[in-house]
PDB file of C-alpha atoms in Angstrom:
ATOM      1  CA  UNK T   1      97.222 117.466 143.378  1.00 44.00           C
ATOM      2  CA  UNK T   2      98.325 114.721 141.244  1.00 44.00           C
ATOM      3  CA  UNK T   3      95.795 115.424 138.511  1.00 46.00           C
ATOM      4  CA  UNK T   4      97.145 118.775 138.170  1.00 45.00           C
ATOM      5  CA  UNK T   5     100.781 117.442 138.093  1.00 45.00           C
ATOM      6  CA  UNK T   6      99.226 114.814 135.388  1.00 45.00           C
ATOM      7  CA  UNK T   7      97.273 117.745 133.335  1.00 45.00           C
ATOM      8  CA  UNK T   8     100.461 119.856 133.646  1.00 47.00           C
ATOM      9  CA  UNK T   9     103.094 117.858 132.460  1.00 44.00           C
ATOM     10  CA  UNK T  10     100.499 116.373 129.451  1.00 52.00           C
ATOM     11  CA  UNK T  11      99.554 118.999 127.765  1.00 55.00           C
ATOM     12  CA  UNK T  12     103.182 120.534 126.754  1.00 59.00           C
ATOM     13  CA  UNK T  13     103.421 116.581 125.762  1.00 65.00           C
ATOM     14  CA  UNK T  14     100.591 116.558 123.601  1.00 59.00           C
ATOM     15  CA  UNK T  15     102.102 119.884 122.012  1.00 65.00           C
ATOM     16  CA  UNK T  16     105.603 118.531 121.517  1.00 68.00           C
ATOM     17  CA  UNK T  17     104.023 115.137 119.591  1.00 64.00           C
ATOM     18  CA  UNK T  18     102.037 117.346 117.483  1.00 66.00           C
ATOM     19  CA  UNK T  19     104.927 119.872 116.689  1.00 74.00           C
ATOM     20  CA  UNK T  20     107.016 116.534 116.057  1.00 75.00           C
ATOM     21  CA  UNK T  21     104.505 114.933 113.888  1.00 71.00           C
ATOM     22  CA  UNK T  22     104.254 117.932 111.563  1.00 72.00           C
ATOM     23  CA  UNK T  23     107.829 118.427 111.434  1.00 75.00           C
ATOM     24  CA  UNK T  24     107.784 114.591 110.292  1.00 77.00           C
ATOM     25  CA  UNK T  25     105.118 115.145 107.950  1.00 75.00           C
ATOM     26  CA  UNK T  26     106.948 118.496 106.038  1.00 76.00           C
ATOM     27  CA  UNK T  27     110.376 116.218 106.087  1.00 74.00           C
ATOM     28  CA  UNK T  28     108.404 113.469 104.067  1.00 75.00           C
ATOM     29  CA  UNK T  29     106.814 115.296 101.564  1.00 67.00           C
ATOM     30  CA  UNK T  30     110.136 117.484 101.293  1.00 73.00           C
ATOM     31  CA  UNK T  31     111.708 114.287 100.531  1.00 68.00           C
ATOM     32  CA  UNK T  32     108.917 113.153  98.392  1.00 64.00           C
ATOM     33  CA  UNK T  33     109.189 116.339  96.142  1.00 64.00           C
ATOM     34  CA  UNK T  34     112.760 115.908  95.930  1.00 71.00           C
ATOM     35  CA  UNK T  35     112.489 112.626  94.517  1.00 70.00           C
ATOM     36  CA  UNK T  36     109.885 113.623  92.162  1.00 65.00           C
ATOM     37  CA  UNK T  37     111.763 116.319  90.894  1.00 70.00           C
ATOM     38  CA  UNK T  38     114.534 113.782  90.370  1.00 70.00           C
ATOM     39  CA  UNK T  39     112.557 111.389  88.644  1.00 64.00           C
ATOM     40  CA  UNK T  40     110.907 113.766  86.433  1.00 64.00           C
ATOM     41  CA  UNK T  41     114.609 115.030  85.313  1.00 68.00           C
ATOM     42  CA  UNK T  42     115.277 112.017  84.633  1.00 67.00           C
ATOM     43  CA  UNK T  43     112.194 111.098  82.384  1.00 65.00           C
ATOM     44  CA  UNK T  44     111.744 114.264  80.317  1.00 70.00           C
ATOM     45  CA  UNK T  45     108.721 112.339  78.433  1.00 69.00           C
ATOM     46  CA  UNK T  46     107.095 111.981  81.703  1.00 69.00           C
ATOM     47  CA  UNK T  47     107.611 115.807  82.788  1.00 76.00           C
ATOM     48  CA  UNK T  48     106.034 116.907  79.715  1.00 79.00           C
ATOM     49  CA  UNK T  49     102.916 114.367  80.211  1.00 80.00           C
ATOM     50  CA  UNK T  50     102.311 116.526  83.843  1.00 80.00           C
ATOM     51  CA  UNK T  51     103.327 119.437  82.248  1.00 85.00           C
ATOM     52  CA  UNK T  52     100.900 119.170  79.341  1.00 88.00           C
ATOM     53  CA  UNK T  53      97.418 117.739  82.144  1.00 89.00           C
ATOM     54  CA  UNK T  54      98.460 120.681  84.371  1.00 89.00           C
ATOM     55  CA  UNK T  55      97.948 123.214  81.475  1.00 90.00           C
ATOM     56  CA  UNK T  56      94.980 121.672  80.361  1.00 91.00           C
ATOM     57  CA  UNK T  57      93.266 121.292  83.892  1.00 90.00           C
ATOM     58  CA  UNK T  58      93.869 125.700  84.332  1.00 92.00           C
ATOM     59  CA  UNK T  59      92.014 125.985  80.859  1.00 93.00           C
ATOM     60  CA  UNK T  60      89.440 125.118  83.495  1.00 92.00           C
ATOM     61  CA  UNK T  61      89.940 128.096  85.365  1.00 91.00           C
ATOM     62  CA  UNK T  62      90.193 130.526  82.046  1.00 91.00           C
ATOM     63  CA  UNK T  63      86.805 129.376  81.136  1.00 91.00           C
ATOM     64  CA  UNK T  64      85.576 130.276  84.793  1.00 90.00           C
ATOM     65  CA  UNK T  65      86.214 133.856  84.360  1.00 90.00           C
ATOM     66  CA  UNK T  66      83.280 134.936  83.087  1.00 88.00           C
ATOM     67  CA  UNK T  67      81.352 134.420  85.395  1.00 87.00           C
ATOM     68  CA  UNK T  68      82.704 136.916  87.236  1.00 86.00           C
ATOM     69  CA  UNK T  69      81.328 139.683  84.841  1.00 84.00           C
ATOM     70  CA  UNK T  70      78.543 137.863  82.468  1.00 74.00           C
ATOM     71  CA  UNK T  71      76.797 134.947  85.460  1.00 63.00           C
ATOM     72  CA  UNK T  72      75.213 131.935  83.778  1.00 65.00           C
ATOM     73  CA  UNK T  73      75.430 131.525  80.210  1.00 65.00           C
ATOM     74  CA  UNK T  74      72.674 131.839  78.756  1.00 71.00           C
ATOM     75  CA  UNK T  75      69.961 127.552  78.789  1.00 69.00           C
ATOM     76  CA  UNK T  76      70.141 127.905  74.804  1.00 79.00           C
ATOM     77  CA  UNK T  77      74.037 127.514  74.692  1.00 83.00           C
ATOM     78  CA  UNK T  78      74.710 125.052  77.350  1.00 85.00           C
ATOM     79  CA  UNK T  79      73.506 121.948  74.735  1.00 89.00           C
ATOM     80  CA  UNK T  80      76.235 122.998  72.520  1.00 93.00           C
ATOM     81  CA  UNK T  81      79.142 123.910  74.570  1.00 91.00           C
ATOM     82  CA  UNK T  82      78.567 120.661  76.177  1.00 90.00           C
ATOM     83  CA  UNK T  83      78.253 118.763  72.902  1.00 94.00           C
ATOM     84  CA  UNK T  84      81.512 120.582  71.503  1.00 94.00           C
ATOM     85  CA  UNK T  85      83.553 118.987  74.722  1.00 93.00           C
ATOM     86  CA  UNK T  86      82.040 115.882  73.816  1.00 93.00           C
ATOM     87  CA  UNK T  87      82.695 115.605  70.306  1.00 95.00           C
ATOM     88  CA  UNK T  88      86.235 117.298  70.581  1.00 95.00           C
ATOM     89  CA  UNK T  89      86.803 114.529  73.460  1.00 94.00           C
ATOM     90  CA  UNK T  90      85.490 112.050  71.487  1.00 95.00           C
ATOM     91  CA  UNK T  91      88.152 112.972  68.902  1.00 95.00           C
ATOM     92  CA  UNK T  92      90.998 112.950  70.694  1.00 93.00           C
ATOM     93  CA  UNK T  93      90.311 109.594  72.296  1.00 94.00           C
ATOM     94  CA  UNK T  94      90.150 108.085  68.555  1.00 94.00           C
ATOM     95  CA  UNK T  95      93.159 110.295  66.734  1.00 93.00           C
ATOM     96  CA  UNK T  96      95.118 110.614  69.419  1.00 90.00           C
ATOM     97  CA  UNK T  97      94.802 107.701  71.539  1.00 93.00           C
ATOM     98  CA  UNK T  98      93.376 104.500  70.043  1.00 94.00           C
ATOM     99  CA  UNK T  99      94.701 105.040  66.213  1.00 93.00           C
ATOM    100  CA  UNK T 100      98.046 105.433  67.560  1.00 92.00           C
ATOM    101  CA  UNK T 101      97.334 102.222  69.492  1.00 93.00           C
ATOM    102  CA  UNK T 102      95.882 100.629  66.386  1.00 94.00           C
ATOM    103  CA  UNK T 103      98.991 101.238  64.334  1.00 93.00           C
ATOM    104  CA  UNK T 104     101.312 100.214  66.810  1.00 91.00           C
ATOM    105  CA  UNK T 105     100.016  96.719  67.062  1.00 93.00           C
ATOM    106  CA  UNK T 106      99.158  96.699  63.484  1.00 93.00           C
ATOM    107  CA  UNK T 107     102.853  96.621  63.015  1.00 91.00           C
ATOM    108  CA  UNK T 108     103.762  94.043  65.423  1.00 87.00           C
ATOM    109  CA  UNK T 109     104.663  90.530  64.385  1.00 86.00           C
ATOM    110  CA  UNK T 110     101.349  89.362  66.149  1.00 89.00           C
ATOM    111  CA  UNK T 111      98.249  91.896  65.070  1.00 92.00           C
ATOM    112  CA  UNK T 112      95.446  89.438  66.275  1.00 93.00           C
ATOM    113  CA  UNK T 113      96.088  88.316  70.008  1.00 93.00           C
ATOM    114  CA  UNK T 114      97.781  91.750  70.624  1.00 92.00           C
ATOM    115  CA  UNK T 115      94.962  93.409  68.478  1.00 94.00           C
ATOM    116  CA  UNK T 116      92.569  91.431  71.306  1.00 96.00           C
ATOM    117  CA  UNK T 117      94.660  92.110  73.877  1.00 95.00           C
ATOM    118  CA  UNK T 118      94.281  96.255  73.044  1.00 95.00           C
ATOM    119  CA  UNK T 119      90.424  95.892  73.210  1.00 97.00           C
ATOM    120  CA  UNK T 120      90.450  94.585  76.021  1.00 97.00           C
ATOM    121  CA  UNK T 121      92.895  97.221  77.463  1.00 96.00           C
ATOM    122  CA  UNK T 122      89.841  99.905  75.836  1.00 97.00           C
ATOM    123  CA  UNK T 123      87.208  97.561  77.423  1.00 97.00           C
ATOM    124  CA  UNK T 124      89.304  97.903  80.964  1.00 96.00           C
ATOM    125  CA  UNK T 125      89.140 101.520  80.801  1.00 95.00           C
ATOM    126  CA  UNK T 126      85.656 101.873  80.031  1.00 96.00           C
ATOM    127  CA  UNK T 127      84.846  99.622  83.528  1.00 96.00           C
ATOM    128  CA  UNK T 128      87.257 101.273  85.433  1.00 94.00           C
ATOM    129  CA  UNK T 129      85.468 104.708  84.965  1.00 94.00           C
ATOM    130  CA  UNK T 130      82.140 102.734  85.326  1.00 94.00           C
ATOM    131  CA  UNK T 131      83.248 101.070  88.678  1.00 94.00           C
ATOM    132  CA  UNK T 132      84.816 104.664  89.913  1.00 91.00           C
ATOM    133  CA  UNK T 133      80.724 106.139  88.820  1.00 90.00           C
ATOM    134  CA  UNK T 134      79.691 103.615  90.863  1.00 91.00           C
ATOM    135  CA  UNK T 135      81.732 103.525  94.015  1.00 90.00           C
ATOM    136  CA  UNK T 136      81.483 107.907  94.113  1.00 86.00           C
ATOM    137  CA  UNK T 137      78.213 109.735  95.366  1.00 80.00           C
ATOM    138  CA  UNK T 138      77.816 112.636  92.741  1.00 78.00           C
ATOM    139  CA  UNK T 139      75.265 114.855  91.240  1.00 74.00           C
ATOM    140  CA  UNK T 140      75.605 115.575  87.357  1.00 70.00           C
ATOM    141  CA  UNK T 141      75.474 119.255  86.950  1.00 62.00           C
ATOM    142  CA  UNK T 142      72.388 118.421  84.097  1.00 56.00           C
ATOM    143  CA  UNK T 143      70.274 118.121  87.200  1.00 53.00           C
ATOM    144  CA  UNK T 144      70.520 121.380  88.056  1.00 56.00           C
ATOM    145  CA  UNK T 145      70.057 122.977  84.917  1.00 49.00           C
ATOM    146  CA  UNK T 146      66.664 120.831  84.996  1.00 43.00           C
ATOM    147  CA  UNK T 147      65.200 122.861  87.388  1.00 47.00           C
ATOM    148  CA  UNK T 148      64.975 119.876  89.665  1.00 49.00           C
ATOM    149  CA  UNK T 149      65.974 119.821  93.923  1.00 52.00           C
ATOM    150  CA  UNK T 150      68.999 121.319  94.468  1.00 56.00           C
ATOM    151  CA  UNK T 151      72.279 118.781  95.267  1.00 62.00           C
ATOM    152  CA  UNK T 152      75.115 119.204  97.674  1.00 68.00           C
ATOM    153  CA  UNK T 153      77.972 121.243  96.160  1.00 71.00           C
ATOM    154  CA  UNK T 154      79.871 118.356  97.780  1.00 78.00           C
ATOM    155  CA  UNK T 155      78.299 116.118  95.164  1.00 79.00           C
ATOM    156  CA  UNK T 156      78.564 118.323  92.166  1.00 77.00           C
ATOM    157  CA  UNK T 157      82.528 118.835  92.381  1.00 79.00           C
ATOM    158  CA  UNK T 158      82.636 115.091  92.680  1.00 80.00           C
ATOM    159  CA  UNK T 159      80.971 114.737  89.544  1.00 81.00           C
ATOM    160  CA  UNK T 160      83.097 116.918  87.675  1.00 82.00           C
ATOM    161  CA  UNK T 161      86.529 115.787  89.555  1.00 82.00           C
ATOM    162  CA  UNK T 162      85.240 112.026  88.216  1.00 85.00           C
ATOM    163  CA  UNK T 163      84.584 113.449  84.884  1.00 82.00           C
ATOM    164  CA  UNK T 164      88.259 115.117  84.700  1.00 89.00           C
ATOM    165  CA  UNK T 165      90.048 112.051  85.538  1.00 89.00           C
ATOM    166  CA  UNK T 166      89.750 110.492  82.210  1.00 92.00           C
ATOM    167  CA  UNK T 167      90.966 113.741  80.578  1.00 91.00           C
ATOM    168  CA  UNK T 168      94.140 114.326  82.763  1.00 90.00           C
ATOM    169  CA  UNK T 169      95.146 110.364  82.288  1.00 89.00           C
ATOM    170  CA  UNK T 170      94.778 110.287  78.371  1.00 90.00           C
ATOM    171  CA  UNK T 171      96.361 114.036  78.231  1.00 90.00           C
ATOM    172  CA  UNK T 172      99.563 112.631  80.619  1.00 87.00           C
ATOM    173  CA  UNK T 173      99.827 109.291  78.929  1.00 87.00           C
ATOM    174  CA  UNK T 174      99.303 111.183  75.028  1.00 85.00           C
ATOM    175  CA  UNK T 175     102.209 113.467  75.974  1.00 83.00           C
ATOM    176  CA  UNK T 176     104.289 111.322  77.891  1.00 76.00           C
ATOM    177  CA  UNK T 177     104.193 108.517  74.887  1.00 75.00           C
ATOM    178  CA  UNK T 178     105.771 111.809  72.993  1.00 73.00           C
ATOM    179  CA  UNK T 179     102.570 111.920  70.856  1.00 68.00           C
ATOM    180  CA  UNK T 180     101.958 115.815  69.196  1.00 62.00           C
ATOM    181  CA  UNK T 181     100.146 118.606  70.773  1.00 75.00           C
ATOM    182  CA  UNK T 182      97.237 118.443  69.141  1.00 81.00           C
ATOM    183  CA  UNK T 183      95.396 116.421  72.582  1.00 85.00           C
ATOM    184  CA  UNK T 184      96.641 118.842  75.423  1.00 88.00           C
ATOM    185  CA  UNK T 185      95.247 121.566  73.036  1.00 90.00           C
ATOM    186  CA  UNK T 186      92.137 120.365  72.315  1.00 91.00           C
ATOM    187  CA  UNK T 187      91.455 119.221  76.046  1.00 92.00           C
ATOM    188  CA  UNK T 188      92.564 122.647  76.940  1.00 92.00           C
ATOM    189  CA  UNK T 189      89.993 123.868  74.685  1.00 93.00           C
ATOM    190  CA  UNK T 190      87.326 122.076  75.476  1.00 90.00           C
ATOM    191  CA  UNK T 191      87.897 122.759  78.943  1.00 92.00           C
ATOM    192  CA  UNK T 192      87.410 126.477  78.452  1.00 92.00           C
ATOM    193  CA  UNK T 193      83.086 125.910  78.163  1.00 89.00           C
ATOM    194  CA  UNK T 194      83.422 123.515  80.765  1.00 87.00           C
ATOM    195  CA  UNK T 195      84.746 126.204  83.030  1.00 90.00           C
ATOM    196  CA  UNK T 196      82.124 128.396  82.478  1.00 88.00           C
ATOM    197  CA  UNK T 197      79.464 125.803  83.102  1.00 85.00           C
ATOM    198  CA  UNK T 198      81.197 124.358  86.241  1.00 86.00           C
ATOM    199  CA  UNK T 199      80.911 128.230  87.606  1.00 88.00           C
ATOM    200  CA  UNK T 200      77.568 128.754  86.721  1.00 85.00           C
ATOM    201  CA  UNK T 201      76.437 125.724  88.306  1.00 82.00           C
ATOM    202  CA  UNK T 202      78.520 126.653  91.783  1.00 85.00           C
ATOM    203  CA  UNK T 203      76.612 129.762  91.084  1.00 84.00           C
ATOM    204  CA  UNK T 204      73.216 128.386  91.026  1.00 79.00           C
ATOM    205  CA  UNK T 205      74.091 126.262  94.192  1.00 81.00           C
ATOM    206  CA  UNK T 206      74.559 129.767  96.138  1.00 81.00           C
ATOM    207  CA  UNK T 207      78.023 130.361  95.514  1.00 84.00           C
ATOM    208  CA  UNK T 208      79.662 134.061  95.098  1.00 87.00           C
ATOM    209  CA  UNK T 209      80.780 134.754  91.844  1.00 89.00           C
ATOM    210  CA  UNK T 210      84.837 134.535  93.010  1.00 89.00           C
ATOM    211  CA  UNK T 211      84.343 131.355  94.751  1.00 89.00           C
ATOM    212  CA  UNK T 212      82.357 129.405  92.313  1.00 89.00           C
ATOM    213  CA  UNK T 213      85.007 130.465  89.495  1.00 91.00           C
ATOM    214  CA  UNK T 214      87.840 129.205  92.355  1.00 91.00           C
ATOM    215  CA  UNK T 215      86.058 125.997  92.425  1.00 90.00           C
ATOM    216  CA  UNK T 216      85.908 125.412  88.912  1.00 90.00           C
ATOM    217  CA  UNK T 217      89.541 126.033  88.696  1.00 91.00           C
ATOM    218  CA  UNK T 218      90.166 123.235  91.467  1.00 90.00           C
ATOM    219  CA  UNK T 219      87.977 120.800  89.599  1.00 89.00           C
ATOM    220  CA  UNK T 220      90.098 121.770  86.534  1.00 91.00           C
ATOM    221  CA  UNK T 221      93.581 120.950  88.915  1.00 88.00           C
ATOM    222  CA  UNK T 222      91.692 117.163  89.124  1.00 89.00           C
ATOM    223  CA  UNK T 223      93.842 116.552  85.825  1.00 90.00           C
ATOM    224  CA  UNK T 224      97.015 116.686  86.934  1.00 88.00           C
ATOM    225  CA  UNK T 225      96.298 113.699  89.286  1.00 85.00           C
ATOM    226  CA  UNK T 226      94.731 112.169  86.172  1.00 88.00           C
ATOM    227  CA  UNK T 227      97.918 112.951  84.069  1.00 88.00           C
ATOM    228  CA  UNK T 228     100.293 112.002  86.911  1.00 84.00           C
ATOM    229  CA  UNK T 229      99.172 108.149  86.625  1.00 85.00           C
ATOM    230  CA  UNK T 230      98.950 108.249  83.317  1.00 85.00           C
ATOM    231  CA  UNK T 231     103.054 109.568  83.608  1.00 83.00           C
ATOM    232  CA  UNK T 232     103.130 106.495  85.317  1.00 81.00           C
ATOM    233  CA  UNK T 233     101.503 104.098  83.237  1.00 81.00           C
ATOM    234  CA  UNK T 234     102.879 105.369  80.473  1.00 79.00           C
ATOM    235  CA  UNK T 235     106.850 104.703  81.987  1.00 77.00           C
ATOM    236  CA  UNK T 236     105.983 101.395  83.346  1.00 76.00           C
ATOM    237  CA  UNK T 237     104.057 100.050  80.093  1.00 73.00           C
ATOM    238  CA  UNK T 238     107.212  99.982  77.826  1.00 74.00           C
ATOM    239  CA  UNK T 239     106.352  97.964  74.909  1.00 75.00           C
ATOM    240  CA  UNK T 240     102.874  97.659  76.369  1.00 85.00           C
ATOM    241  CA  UNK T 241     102.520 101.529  75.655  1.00 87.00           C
ATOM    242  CA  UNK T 242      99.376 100.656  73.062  1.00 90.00           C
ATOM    243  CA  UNK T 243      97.798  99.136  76.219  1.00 92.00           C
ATOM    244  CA  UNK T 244      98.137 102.112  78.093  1.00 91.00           C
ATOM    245  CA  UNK T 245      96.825 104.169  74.967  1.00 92.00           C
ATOM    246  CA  UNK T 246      93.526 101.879  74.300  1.00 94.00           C
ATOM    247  CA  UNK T 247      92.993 102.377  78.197  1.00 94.00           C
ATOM    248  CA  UNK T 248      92.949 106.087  78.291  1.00 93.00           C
ATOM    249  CA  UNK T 249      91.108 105.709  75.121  1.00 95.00           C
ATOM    250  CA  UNK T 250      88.045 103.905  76.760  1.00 95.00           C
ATOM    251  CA  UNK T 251      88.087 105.949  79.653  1.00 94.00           C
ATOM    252  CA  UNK T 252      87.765 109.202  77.849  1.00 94.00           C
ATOM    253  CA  UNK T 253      84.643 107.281  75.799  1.00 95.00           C
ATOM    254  CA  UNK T 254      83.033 106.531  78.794  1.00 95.00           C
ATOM    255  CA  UNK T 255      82.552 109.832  79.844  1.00 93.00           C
ATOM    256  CA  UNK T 256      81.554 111.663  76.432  1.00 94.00           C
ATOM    257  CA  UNK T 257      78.640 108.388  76.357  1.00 94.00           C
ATOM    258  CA  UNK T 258      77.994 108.707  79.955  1.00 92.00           C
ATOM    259  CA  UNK T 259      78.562 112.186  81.451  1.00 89.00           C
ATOM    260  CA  UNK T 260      78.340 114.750  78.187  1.00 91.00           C
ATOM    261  CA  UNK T 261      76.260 113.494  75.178  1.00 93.00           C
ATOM    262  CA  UNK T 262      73.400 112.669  78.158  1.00 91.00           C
ATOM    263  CA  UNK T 263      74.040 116.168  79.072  1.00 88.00           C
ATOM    264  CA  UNK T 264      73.865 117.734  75.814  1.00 91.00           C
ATOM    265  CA  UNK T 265      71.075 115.999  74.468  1.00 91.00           C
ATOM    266  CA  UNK T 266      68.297 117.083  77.020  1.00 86.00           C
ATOM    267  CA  UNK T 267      64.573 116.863  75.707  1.00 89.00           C
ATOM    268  CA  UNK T 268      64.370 119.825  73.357  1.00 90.00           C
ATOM    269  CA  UNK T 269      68.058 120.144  72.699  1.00 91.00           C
ATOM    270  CA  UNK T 270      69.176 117.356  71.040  1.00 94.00           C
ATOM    271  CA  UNK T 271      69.778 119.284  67.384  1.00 95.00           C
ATOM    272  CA  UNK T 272      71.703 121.950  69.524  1.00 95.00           C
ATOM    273  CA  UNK T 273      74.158 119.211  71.213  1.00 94.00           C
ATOM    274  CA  UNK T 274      74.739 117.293  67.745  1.00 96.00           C
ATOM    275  CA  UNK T 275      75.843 120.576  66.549  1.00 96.00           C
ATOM    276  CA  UNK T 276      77.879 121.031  68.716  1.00 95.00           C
ATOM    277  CA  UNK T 277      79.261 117.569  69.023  1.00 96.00           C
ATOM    278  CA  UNK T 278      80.261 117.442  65.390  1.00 97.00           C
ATOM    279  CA  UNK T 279      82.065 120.965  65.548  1.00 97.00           C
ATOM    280  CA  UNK T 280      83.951 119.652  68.491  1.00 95.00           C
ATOM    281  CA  UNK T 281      84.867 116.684  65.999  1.00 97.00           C
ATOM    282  CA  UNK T 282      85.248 119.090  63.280  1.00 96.00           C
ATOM    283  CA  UNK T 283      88.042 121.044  65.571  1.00 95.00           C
ATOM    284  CA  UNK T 284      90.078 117.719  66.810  1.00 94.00           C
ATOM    285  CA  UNK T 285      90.320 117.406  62.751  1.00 94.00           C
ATOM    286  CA  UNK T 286      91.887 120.341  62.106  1.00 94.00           C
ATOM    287  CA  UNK T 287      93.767 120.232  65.065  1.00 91.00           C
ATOM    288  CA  UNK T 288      94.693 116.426  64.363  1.00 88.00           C
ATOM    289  CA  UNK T 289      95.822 117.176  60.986  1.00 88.00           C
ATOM    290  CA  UNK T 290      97.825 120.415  61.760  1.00 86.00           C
ATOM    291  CA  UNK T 291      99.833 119.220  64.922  1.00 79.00           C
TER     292      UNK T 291
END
């Protein structure tokens, strides 16, 4: 009798701590949101920095579209889409983050410890993305295109979401340092193959068309987080805004060395990927110089 009297009166319990607990949990992030929202009105920079990674992140999804009528693209193109997001990347990490950088602490009263100081901050970068490599299990999308055994899809998405990162942070911090438009453009851009080849390799993992183009579009939404700490580093640097620059700057080279020039320049397809890493450089130039 008493275990029934326990098992009745527990369960309604259990129900009303759960029901409390979300109620507690929608209050917070209500609050949360509100204070964002705040915050953000009053930083206009820093809205624009989210602003400008969220709109670059759904190029993602734009890019994942065709997959939904046209499937894989076709092994002879991947070498060059992949070397045009490199080179274009590796573009707007030098004119848009670290010559900005440069010039700032070119001006100062002090060029050579702060000049130190900002390679360091580039250095930093570069190990940061090297220790988050390390510390995340992931499977490059190149080793599927190989032919080789087949990774989790798990593993795959956390390859690209680590590869995004570096894109949303330099996009948020180039935008919220009021830089031009010429970054979020050509990070938008370049994101538009990478959609495509984020689909097709969702697609050669067993995913439906729909979903694999959904998941390339979440992968893409990675750079918001990206550009939401780089909103943040970018209001707490102050002064030290070159810092934050040179940072984003070596991030963004560590993953056109690491993730997309490896990528590109497969055996057999290295003229194709220094094609296209030079028209992606070719593109941040024009877009550089008119923006």
């Amino acid at each position: 009798m008493s275990q029934l009297v326990i098992r009745h009166y527990t369960r309604p319990t259990a129900r009303r701590h759960l029901w409390t607990g979300l109620a507690m949990a929608v209050v917070a992030l209500a609050f949360a949101a509100e204070q964002s929202m705040h915050w953000l009105a009053a930083h206009p920079m820093a809205a624009r920095g989210l602003e400008a990674s969220l709109l670059a992140g759904l190029a993602t999804g734009l890019g994942a579209i065709p997959v939904l009528f046209m499937r894989r693209p076709q092994e002879r193109l991947m070498a060059p889409m992949l070397g045009l997001a490199g080179g274009m990347m590796l573009a707007a990490s030098l004119f848009s983050l670290l010559v900005p950088a440069v010039q700032n602490v070119a001006a100062s009263g002090a060029p050579w410890p702060l000049g130190i100081v900002t390679a360091a901050a580039l250095m930093a970068g570069v190990g940061l993305m090297q220790q988050m490599d390390s510390r995340t299990a992931h499977a490059h999308v190149e080793s599927i295109e190989a032919g080789q055994a087949m990774p989790q899809v798990g593993l795959v998405i956390a390859a690209i979401a680590l590869h995004n990162v570096p894109e949303g942070l330099a996009v948020g911090i180039s935008a919220a340092a009021g830089a031009d438009h010429g970054m979020t453009l050509g990070i938008a851009i370049q994101n538009i193959p990478e959609g495509w080849i984020v689909a097709s390799a969702m697609i050669a993992l067993g995913a439906a068309p729909l979903r694999a183009a959904l998941i390339a579009l979440a992968t893409g939404l990675v750079e918001p987080v990206g550009g939401l700490f780089g909103v943040i580093a970018s209001s707490l640097a102050g002064s030290a805004l070159p810092l934050a620059l040179a940072a984003a700057a070596g991030a963004m080279l560590w993953a056109v060395s690491h993730e997309l020039i490896p990528a590109s320049h497969q055996p057999g397809r290295e003229a194709a990927g220094t094609a296209g890493l030079a028209t992606g450089f070719a593109v941040m130039t024009v877009l550089a110089t008119a923006f």
